[in-house]
CSV table of C-alpha atoms in Angstrom, one decimal:
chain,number,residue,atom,x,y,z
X,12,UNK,CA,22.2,73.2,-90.0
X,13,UNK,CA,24.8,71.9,-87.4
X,14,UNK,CA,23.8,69.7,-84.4
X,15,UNK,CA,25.0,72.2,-82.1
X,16,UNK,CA,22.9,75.2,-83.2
X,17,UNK,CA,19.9,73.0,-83.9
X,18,UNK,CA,20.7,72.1,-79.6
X,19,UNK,CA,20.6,75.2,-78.7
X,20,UNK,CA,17.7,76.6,-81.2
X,21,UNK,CA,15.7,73.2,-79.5
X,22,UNK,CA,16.3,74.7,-76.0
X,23,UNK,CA,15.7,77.9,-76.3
X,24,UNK,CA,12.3,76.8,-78.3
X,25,UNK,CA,11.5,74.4,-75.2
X,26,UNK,CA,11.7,76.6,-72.7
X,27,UNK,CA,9.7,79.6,-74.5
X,28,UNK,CA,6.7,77.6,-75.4
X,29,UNK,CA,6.7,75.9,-72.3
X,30,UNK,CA,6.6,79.4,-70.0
X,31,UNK,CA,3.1,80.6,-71.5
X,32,UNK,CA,1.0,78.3,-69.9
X,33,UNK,CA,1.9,78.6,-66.3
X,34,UNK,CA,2.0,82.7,-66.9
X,35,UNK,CA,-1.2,82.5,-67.3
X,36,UNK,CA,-2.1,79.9,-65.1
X,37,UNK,CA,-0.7,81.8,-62.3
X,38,UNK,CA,-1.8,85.1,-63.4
X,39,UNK,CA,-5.2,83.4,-62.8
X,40,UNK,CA,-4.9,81.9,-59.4
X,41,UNK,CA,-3.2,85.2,-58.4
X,42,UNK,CA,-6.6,87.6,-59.5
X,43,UNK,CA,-9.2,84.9,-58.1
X,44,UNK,CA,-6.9,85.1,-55.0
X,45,UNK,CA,-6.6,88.3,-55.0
X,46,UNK,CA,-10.9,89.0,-55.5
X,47,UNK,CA,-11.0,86.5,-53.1
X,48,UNK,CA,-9.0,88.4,-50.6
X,49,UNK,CA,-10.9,91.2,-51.5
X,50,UNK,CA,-14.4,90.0,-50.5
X,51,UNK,CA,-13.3,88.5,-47.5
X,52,UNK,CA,-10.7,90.7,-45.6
X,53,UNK,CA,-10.6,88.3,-42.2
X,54,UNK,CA,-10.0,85.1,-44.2
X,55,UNK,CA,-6.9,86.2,-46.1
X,56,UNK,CA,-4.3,85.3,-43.8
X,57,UNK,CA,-5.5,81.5,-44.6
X,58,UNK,CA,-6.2,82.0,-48.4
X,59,UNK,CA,-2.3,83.4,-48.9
X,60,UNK,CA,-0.8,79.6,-48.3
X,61,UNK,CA,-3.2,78.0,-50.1
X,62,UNK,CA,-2.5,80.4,-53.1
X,63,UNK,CA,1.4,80.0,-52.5
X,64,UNK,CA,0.6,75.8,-52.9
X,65,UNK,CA,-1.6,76.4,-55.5
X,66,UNK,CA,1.1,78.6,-57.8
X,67,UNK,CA,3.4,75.6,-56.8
X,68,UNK,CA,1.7,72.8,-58.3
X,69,UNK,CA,0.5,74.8,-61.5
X,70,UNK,CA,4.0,75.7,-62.0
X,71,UNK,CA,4.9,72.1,-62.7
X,72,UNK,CA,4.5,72.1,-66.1
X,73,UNK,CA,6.8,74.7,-66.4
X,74,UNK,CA,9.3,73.1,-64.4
X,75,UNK,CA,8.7,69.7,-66.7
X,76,UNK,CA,10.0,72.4,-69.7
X,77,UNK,CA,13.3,73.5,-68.0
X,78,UNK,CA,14.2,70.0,-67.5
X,79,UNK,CA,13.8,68.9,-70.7
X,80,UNK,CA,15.4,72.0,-72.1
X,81,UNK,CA,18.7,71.3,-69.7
X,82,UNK,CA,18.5,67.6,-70.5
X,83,UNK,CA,18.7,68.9,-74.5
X,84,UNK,CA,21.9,71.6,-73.7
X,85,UNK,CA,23.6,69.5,-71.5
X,86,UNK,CA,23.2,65.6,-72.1
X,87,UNK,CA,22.4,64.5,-75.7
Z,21,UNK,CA,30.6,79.9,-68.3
Z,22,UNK,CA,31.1,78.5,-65.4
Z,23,UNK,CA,30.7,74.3,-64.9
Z,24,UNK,CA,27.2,73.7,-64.7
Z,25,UNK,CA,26.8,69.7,-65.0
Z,26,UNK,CA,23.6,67.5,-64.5
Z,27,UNK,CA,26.0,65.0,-63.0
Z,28,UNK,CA,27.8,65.1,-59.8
Z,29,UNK,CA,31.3,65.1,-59.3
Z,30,UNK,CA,33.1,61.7,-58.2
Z,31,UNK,CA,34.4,62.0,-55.1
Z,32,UNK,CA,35.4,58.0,-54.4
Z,33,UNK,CA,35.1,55.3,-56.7
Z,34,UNK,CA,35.8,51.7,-55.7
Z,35,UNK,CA,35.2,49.4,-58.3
Z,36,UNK,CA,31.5,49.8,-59.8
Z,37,UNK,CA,30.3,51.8,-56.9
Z,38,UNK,CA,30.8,55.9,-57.2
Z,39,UNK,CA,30.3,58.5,-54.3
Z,40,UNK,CA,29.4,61.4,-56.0
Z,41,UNK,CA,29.2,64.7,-53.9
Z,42,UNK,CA,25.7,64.7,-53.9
Z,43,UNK,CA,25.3,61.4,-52.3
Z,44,UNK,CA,28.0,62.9,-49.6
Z,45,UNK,CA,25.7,65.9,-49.0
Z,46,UNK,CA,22.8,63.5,-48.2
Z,47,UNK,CA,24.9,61.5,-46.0
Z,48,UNK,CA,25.8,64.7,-44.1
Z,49,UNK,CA,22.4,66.0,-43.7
Z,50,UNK,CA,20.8,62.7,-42.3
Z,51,UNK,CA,23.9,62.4,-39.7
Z,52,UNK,CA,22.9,65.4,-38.5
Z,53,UNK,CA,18.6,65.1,-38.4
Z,54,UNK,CA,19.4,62.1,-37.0
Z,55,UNK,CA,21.9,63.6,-33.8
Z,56,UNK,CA,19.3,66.7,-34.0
Z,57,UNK,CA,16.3,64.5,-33.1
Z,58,UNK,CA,17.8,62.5,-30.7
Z,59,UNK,CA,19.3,64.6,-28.6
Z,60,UNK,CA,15.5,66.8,-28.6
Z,61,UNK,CA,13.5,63.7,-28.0
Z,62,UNK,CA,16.3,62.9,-24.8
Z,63,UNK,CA,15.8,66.4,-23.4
Z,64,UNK,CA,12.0,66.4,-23.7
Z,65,UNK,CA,10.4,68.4,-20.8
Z,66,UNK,CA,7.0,69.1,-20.0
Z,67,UNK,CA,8.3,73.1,-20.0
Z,68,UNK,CA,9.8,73.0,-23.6
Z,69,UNK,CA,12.9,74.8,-24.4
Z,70,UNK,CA,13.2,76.9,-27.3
Z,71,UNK,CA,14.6,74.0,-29.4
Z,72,UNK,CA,11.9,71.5,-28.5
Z,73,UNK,CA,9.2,74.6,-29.3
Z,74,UNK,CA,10.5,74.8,-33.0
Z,75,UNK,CA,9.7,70.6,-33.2
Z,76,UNK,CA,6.6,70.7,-31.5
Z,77,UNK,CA,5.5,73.9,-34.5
Z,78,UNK,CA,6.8,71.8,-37.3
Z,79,UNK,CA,4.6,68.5,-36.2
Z,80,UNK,CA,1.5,70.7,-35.1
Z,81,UNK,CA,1.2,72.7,-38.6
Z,82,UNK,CA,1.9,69.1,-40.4
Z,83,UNK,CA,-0.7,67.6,-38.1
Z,84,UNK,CA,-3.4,69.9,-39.0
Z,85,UNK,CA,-2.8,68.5,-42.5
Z,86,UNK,CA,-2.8,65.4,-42.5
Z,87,UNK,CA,-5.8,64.9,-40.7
Z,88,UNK,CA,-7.4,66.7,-43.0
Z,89,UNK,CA,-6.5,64.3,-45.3
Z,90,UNK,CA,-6.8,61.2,-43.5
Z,91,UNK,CA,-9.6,62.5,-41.7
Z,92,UNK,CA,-9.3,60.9,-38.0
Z,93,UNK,CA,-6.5,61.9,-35.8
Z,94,UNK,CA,-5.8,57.8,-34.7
Z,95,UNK,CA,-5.1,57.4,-38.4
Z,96,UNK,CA,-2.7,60.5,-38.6
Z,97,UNK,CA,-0.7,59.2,-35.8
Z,98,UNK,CA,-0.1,56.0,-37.5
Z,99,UNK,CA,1.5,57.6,-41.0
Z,100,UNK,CA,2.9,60.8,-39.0
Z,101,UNK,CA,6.5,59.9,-38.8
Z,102,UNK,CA,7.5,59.0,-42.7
Z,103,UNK,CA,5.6,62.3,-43.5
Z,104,UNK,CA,7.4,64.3,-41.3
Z,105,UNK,CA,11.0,63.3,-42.0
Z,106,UNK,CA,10.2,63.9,-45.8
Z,107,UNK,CA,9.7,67.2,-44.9
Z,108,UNK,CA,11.9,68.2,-42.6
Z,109,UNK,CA,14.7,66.4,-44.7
Z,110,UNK,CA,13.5,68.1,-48.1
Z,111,UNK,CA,13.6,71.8,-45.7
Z,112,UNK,CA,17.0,70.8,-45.0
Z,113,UNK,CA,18.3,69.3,-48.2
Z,114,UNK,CA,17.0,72.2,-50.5
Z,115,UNK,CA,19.0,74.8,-48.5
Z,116,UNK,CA,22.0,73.2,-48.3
Z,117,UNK,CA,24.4,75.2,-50.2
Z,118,UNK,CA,23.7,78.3,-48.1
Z,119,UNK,CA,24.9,77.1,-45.7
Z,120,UNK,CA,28.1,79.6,-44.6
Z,121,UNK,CA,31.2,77.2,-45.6
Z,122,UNK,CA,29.5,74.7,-47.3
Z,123,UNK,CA,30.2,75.8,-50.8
Z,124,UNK,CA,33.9,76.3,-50.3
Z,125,UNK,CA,35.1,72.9,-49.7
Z,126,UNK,CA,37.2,72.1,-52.1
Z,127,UNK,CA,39.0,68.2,-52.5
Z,128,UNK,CA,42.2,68.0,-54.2
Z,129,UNK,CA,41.6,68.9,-58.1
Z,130,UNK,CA,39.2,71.8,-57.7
Z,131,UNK,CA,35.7,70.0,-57.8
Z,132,UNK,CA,33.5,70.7,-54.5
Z,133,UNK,CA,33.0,68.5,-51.4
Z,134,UNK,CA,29.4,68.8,-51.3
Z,135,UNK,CA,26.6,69.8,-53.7
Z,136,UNK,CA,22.7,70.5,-52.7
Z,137,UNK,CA,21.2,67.1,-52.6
Z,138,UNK,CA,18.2,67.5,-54.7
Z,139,UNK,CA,20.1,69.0,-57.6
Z,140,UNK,CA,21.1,66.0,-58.7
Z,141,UNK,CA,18.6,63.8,-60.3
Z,142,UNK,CA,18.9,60.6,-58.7
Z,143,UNK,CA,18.1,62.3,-55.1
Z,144,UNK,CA,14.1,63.4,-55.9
Z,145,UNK,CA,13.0,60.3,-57.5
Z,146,UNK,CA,14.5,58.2,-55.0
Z,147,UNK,CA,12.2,59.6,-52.8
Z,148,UNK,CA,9.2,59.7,-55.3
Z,149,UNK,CA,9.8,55.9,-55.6
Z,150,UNK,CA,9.9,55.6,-51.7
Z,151,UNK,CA,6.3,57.6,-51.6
Z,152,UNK,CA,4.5,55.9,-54.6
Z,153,UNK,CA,5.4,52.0,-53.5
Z,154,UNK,CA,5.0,53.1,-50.0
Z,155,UNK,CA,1.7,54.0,-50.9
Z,156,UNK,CA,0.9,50.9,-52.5
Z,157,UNK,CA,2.5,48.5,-50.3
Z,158,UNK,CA,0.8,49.9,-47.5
Z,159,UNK,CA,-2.5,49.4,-49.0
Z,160,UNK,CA,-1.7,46.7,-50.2
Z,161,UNK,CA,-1.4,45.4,-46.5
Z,162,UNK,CA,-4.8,46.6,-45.8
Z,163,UNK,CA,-6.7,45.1,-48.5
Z,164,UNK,CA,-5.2,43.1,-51.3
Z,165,UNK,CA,-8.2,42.1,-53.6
Z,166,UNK,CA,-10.0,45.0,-53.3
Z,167,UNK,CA,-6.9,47.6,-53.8
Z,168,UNK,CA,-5.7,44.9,-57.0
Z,169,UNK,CA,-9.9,45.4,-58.2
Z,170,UNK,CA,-9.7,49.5,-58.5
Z,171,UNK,CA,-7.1,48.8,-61.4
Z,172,UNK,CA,-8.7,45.6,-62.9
Z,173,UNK,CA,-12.0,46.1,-62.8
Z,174,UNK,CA,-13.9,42.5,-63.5
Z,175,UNK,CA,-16.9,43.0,-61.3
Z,176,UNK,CA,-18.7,45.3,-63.7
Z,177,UNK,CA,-18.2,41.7,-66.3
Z,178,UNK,CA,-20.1,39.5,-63.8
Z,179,UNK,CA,-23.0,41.7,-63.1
Z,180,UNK,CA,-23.7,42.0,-67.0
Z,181,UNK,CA,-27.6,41.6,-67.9
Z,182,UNK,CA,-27.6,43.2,-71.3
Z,183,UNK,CA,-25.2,44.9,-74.3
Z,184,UNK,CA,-25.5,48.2,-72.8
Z,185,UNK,CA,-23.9,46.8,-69.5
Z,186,UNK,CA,-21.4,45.0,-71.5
Z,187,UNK,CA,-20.4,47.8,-73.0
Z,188,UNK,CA,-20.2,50.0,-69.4
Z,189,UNK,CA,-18.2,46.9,-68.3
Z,190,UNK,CA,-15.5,47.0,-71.0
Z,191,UNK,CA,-15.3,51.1,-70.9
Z,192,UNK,CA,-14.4,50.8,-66.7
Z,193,UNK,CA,-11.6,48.0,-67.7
Z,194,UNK,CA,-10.4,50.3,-69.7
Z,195,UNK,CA,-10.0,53.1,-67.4
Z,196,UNK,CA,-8.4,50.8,-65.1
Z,197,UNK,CA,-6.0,50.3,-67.1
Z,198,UNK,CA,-5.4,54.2,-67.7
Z,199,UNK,CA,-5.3,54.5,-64.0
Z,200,UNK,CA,-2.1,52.1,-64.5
Z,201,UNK,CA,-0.4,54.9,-66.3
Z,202,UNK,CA,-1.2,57.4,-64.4
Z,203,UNK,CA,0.5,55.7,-61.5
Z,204,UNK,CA,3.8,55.9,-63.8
Z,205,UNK,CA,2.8,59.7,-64.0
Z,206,UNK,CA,3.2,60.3,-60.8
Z,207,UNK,CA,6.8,59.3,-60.1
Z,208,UNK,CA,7.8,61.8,-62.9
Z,209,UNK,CA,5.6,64.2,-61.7
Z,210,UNK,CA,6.7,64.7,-58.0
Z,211,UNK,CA,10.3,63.8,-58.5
Z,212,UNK,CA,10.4,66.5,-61.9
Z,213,UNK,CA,8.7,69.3,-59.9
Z,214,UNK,CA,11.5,69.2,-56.8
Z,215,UNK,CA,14.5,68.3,-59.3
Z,216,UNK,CA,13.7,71.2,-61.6
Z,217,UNK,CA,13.2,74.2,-59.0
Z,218,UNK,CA,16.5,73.4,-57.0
Z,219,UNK,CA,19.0,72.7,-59.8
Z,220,UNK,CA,17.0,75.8,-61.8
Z,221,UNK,CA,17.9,78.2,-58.5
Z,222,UNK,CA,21.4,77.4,-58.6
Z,223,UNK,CA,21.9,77.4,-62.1
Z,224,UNK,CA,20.1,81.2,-62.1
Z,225,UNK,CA,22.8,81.9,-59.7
Z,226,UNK,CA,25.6,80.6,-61.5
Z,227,UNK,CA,24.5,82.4,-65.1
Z,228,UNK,CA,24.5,85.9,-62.9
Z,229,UNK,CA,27.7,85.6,-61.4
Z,230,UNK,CA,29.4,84.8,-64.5
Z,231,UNK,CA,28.2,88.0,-66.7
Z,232,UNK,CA,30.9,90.1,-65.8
Z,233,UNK,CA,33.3,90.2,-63.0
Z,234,UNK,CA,31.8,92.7,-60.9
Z,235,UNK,CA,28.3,90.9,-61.1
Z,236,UNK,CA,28.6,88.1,-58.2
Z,237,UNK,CA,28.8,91.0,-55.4
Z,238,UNK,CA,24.8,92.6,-55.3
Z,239,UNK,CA,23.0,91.1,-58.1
Z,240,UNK,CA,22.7,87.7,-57.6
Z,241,UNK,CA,20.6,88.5,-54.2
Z,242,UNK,CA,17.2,89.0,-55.4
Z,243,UNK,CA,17.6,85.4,-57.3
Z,244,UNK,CA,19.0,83.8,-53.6
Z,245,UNK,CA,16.1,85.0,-51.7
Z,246,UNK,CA,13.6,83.4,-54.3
Z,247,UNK,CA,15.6,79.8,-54.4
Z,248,UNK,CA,15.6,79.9,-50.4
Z,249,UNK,CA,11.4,80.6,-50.8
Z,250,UNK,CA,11.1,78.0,-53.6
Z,251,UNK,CA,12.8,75.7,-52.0
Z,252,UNK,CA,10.6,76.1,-48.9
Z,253,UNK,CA,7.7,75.6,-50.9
Z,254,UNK,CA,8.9,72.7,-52.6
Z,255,UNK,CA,9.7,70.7,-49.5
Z,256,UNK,CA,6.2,71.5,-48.8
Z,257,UNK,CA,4.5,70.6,-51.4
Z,258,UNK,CA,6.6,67.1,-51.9
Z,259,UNK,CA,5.8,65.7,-49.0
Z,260,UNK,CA,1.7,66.9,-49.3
Z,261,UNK,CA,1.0,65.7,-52.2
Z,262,UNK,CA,3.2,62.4,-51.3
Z,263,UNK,CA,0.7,62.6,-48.5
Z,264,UNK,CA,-2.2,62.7,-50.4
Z,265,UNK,CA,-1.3,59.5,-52.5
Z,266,UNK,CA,-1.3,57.4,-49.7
Z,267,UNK,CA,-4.4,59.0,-48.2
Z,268,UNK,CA,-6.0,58.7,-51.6
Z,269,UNK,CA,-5.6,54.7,-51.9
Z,270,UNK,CA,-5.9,54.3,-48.3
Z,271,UNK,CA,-9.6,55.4,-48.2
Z,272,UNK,CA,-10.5,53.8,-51.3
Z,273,UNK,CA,-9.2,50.7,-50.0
Z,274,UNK,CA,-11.0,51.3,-45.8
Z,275,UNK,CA,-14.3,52.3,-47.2
């Protein structure tokens, strides 16, 4: 194969693999939040922030993916 | 396609030295924090005005936080102000191509004026550098030997009375040394994390509006709203967990 098509085929690769995990990580803080909520009616105006933080910082990982992916497309 | 680059656009070069249009775009923004904040703490009244109110929200919320963290209010004053300018800066930078005319400066052959700061690489772990050695440097001031011994750990060697201690002793050296690299981790981290959501938003945009020609009216709104959020968030989220570092080797340094 070609160098270009092996780029892009190493991108596109990247950027799959590296969307599952934080899909489900999210999923999961989303449903505890969400049971959370649930349980506690009063509280959930101060649990919504802290899940919006939380989704941030387990979507790093993710992030780490797309940067490598962009760094494969558009620099080497 | 339309350009997408990783690198910013040369606007001046003398010699070795190159503006690019990022760097321009942070100049920008700090010129005008910096007449912003002036001209608010000048004015201060005991009766705030409506611009003074938005200030005094911004510092309350971050206040809450960090003495959370730090857990005494005297020691919350004293690391307040580099905090605070991460964030409002980040709140600033992240937004700073939607800005009405901002995007349509154009210099002589075509490329923009000014591009969002934090899309280009160099901008984020500028400021992850600035909060890591900040961290360390200022406990560093606090305590020396004590912050140098929670990474080389030779006290468990001395208090050694038998093989299972010696053993103990060499397995804490050795995660002092781990805790080495995960220093290095965290400059990647932080700076990875802000780099990646702002330069992914506008290349989202850029992708939609170049589909088809009648694309860039309506559809790339949905994907605007969520970089305006995200970036938000990310500003947010920089300068807490920046926050945390320094509160992290502060108190195991104070105790």
């Amino acid at each position: 194969m070609e160098f270009e098509s092996m780029k892009v085929l190493a991108a596109g690769i990247c950027m799959g693999l590296g969307a599952l995990g934080p899909g489900i990580g999210e999923g999961l803080i989303g449903a505890r939040a969400m049971e959370a909520m649930g349980r506690n009616p009063e509280v959930s105006e101060s649990i919504f922030p802290k899940m919006i933080v939380a989704m941030a910082i387990c979507e790093s990982t993710g992030i780490y993916a797309l940067v490598i992916s962009l760094i494969i497309l558009f620099v080497a | 396609m339309a350009d997408i680059s990783l690198q910013s656009a040369n606007i001046i070069e003398f010699g070795n030295f190159h503006l690019t249009n990022a760097v321009l775009a942070g100049i920008l923004e700090t010129v005008i924090l910096l007449i912003l904040f002036v001209w608010v703490a000048k004015n201060a009244k005991l009766i705030p005005g409506k611009m003074q109110q938005v200030f005094e929200m911004i510092v309350g919320v971050f206040m809450d936080f960090l003495v959370n963290a730090y857990g005494s209010r005297k020691r919350a004053m004293k690391y307040l102000p580099f905090y605070i300018t991460l964030f409002v800066f980040l709140i600033l930078a992240n937004q700073f191509s939607i800005i009405p005319l901002v995007n349509n400066i154009v210099t002589g052959d075509g490329t923009l004026l000014f591009r969002t700061s934090t899309a280009d690489f160099s901008q984020p772990i500028a400021l992850a550098i600035l909060a890591v050695i900040g961290a360390h440097i200022i406990a560093l001031t606090i305590a020396p030997i004590k912050h140098i011994g929670n990474f080389i750990k030779i006290k468990p060697f001395l208090a050694v009375r038998s093989i299972g201690d010696f053993a103990n002793a060499c397995l804490e050296f050795f995660l002092g040394i781990l805790d080495i690299i995960g220093e290095i981790a965290k400059f990647i981290s932080i700076s990875a994390r802000l780099f990646g959501n702002i330069f992914a938003g506008e290349v989202m945009i850029v992708v939609i509006a170049s589909i088809a020609s009648w694309s860039s009216y309506i559809l790339p709104i949905p994907f605007m709203v969520l970089s305006i959020f995200s970036g938000f968030v990310q500003a947010y989220v920089f300068s807490v967990l920046a926050l945390q570092f320094t509160a992290g080797t502060v108190t195991s340094v104070e105790e």
